[in-house]
């Protein structure tokens, strides 16, 4: 069910790019409902992903730019950026024992493939693999 949480969080994060005031709780609730997030632990996980991505946005974007060989944020397709931001938030700010980084990469790659295509999935996989390797050093 966490894959649905990630997908819902990605949709909210994507919508936030077009609304400088962020999304209302009502909108977020509708998105969560669309993805079947009815259990408290599911909505809490999706909220935690969004909170981490938003709270550490500058650091996450910097990490993505460094791992993508300084491919600036404004050149990354907006949906791919959302996928990357959520995965990087998981990798950097969630417990590795609860969510192994390889799971974050796999989930992000699947989201990129579903919404953007194989080329985007390869890009996301490469960027996130670089971040994991750097974190391990």
mmCIF file of C-alpha atoms in Angstrom:
data_model
loop_
_atom_site.group_PDB
_atom_site.id
_atom_site.type_symbol
_atom_site.label_atom_id
_atom_site.label_comp_id
_atom_site.label_asym_id
_atom_site.label_seq_id
_atom_site.Cartn_x
_atom_site.Cartn_y
_atom_site.Cartn_z
ATOM 1 C CA UNK A 1 0.000 0.000 0.000
ATOM 2 C CA UNK A 2 2.986 2.322 0.433
ATOM 3 C CA UNK A 3 3.313 2.517 -3.340
ATOM 4 C CA UNK A 4 -0.146 4.148 -3.379
ATOM 5 C CA UNK A 5 1.042 6.529 -0.649
ATOM 6 C CA UNK A 6 4.034 7.516 -2.736
ATOM 7 C CA UNK A 7 1.893 7.987 -5.838
ATOM 8 C CA UNK A 8 -0.608 10.158 -3.969
ATOM 9 C CA UNK A 9 2.202 12.220 -2.427
ATOM 10 C CA UNK A 10 3.753 12.671 -5.879
ATOM 11 C CA UNK A 11 0.447 14.018 -7.229
ATOM 12 C CA UNK A 12 0.130 16.480 -4.356
ATOM 13 C CA UNK A 13 3.753 17.609 -4.706
ATOM 14 C CA UNK A 14 3.193 18.064 -8.443
ATOM 15 C CA UNK A 15 0.086 20.181 -7.813
ATOM 16 C CA UNK A 16 1.997 22.303 -5.291
ATOM 17 C CA UNK A 17 4.372 23.403 -8.060
ATOM 18 C CA UNK A 18 1.502 25.350 -9.581
ATOM 19 C CA UNK A 19 0.163 26.866 -6.371
ATOM 20 C CA UNK A 20 2.621 28.946 -4.382
ATOM 21 C CA UNK A 21 0.390 28.744 -1.299
ATOM 22 C CA UNK A 22 0.497 24.946 -1.371
ATOM 23 C CA UNK A 23 -2.464 22.611 -1.450
ATOM 24 C CA UNK A 24 -5.379 22.739 0.942
ATOM 25 C CA UNK A 25 -6.016 19.866 3.322
ATOM 26 C CA UNK A 26 -9.293 19.303 1.467
ATOM 27 C CA UNK A 27 -7.469 18.852 -1.853
ATOM 28 C CA UNK A 28 -4.894 16.541 -0.267
ATOM 29 C CA UNK A 29 -7.724 14.509 1.269
ATOM 30 C CA UNK A 30 -9.379 14.113 -2.127
ATOM 31 C CA UNK A 31 -6.115 12.930 -3.672
ATOM 32 C CA UNK A 32 -5.586 10.455 -0.835
ATOM 33 C CA UNK A 33 -9.125 9.154 -1.303
ATOM 34 C CA UNK A 34 -8.563 8.714 -5.054
ATOM 35 C CA UNK A 35 -5.588 6.472 -4.284
ATOM 36 C CA UNK A 36 -7.460 4.548 -1.595
ATOM 37 C CA UNK A 37 -5.542 5.905 1.394
ATOM 38 C CA UNK A 38 -8.087 5.300 4.104
ATOM 39 C CA UNK A 39 -5.996 3.821 6.885
ATOM 40 C CA UNK A 40 -4.378 6.250 9.304
ATOM 41 C CA UNK A 41 -0.909 4.775 8.798
ATOM 42 C CA UNK A 42 -1.197 5.299 5.025
ATOM 43 C CA UNK A 43 -2.167 8.965 5.267
ATOM 44 C CA UNK A 44 0.504 9.501 7.925
ATOM 45 C CA UNK A 45 3.168 8.006 5.651
ATOM 46 C CA UNK A 46 2.074 10.135 2.680
ATOM 47 C CA UNK A 47 2.011 13.226 4.925
ATOM 48 C CA UNK A 48 5.478 12.397 6.257
ATOM 49 C CA UNK A 49 6.817 12.151 2.701
ATOM 50 C CA UNK A 50 5.306 15.508 1.761
ATOM 51 C CA UNK A 51 6.489 17.161 4.968
ATOM 52 C CA UNK A 52 10.051 15.905 4.498
ATOM 53 C CA UNK A 53 10.132 16.957 0.838
ATOM 54 C CA UNK A 54 8.816 20.429 1.617
ATOM 55 C CA UNK A 55 10.826 21.003 4.799
ATOM 56 C CA UNK A 56 14.126 20.083 3.147
ATOM 57 C CA UNK A 57 13.367 21.253 -0.386
ATOM 58 C CA UNK A 58 16.536 23.317 -0.905
ATOM 59 C CA UNK A 59 18.825 20.530 0.311
ATOM 60 C CA UNK A 60 16.941 17.899 -1.706
ATOM 61 C CA UNK A 61 17.106 19.990 -4.891
ATOM 62 C CA UNK A 62 20.824 20.582 -4.327
ATOM 63 C CA UNK A 63 21.380 16.857 -3.832
ATOM 64 C CA UNK A 64 19.497 16.096 -7.065
ATOM 65 C CA UNK A 65 21.438 18.723 -9.020
ATOM 66 C CA UNK A 66 24.776 17.372 -7.750
ATOM 67 C CA UNK A 67 23.845 13.770 -8.501
ATOM 68 C CA UNK A 68 22.610 14.670 -11.977
ATOM 69 C CA UNK A 69 25.942 16.305 -12.776
ATOM 70 C CA UNK A 70 24.606 19.807 -12.172
ATOM 71 C CA UNK A 71 21.581 19.300 -14.421
ATOM 72 C CA UNK A 72 19.703 22.261 -12.985
ATOM 73 C CA UNK A 73 16.314 21.813 -11.371
ATOM 74 C CA UNK A 74 14.514 23.953 -13.954
ATOM 75 C CA UNK A 75 15.678 21.576 -16.725
ATOM 76 C CA UNK A 76 14.207 18.483 -15.073
ATOM 77 C CA UNK A 77 10.677 17.570 -16.170
ATOM 78 C CA UNK A 78 8.392 18.707 -13.292
ATOM 79 C CA UNK A 79 6.880 15.278 -12.666
ATOM 80 C CA UNK A 80 10.299 13.627 -12.639
ATOM 81 C CA UNK A 81 11.448 16.267 -10.169
ATOM 82 C CA UNK A 82 8.568 15.350 -7.852
ATOM 83 C CA UNK A 83 9.427 11.662 -8.069
ATOM 84 C CA UNK A 84 13.067 12.446 -7.313
ATOM 85 C CA UNK A 85 12.228 14.781 -4.437
ATOM 86 C CA UNK A 86 10.095 12.190 -2.663
ATOM 87 C CA UNK A 87 12.664 9.438 -3.157
ATOM 88 C CA UNK A 88 15.523 11.643 -1.961
ATOM 89 C CA UNK A 89 13.443 12.624 1.081
ATOM 90 C CA UNK A 90 13.003 8.918 1.851
ATOM 91 C CA UNK A 91 16.689 8.167 1.334
ATOM 92 C CA UNK A 92 17.962 11.076 3.437
ATOM 93 C CA UNK A 93 15.319 11.506 6.139
ATOM 94 C CA UNK A 94 13.683 8.119 6.732
ATOM 95 C CA UNK A 95 15.167 5.192 8.625
ATOM 96 C CA UNK A 96 17.123 2.883 6.290
ATOM 97 C CA UNK A 97 15.973 -0.115 8.332
ATOM 98 C CA UNK A 98 12.319 0.783 7.802
ATOM 99 C CA UNK A 99 12.711 1.750 4.130
ATOM 100 C CA UNK A 100 15.892 0.445 2.504
ATOM 101 C CA UNK A 101 17.205 2.945 -0.071
ATOM 102 C CA UNK A 102 16.954 0.318 -2.818
ATOM 103 C CA UNK A 103 13.181 0.207 -2.194
ATOM 104 C CA UNK A 104 12.982 3.984 -2.585
ATOM 105 C CA UNK A 105 14.850 3.733 -5.901
ATOM 106 C CA UNK A 106 12.649 0.917 -7.161
ATOM 107 C CA UNK A 107 9.420 2.707 -6.233
ATOM 108 C CA UNK A 108 10.605 5.978 -7.788
ATOM 109 C CA UNK A 109 11.706 4.219 -10.964
ATOM 110 C CA UNK A 110 8.287 2.574 -11.252
ATOM 111 C CA UNK A 111 6.515 5.928 -10.798
ATOM 112 C CA UNK A 112 8.724 7.569 -13.425
ATOM 113 C CA UNK A 113 8.084 4.710 -15.831
ATOM 114 C CA UNK A 114 4.327 4.903 -15.257
ATOM 115 C CA UNK A 115 4.021 8.676 -15.632
ATOM 116 C CA UNK A 116 6.968 9.687 -17.831
ATOM 117 C CA UNK A 117 8.348 6.648 -19.656
ATOM 118 C CA UNK A 118 11.421 4.461 -19.807
ATOM 119 C CA UNK A 119 13.900 7.285 -20.443
ATOM 120 C CA UNK A 120 12.702 9.119 -17.339
ATOM 121 C CA UNK A 121 12.889 5.905 -15.327
ATOM 122 C CA UNK A 122 16.516 5.449 -16.391
ATOM 123 C CA UNK A 123 17.297 9.064 -15.445
ATOM 124 C CA UNK A 124 15.609 8.713 -12.040
ATOM 125 C CA UNK A 125 17.379 5.412 -11.396
ATOM 126 C CA UNK A 126 20.771 6.908 -12.289
ATOM 127 C CA UNK A 127 20.341 10.013 -10.139
ATOM 128 C CA UNK A 128 19.099 8.067 -7.120
ATOM 129 C CA UNK A 129 21.808 5.404 -7.455
ATOM 130 C CA UNK A 130 24.403 8.162 -7.390
ATOM 131 C CA UNK A 131 22.854 9.643 -4.240
ATOM 132 C CA UNK A 132 22.835 6.258 -2.498
ATOM 133 C CA UNK A 133 26.451 5.597 -3.456
ATOM 134 C CA UNK A 134 27.511 9.013 -2.158
ATOM 135 C CA UNK A 135 25.558 8.480 1.078
ATOM 136 C CA UNK A 136 27.324 5.144 1.604
ATOM 137 C CA UNK A 137 30.774 6.794 1.326
#
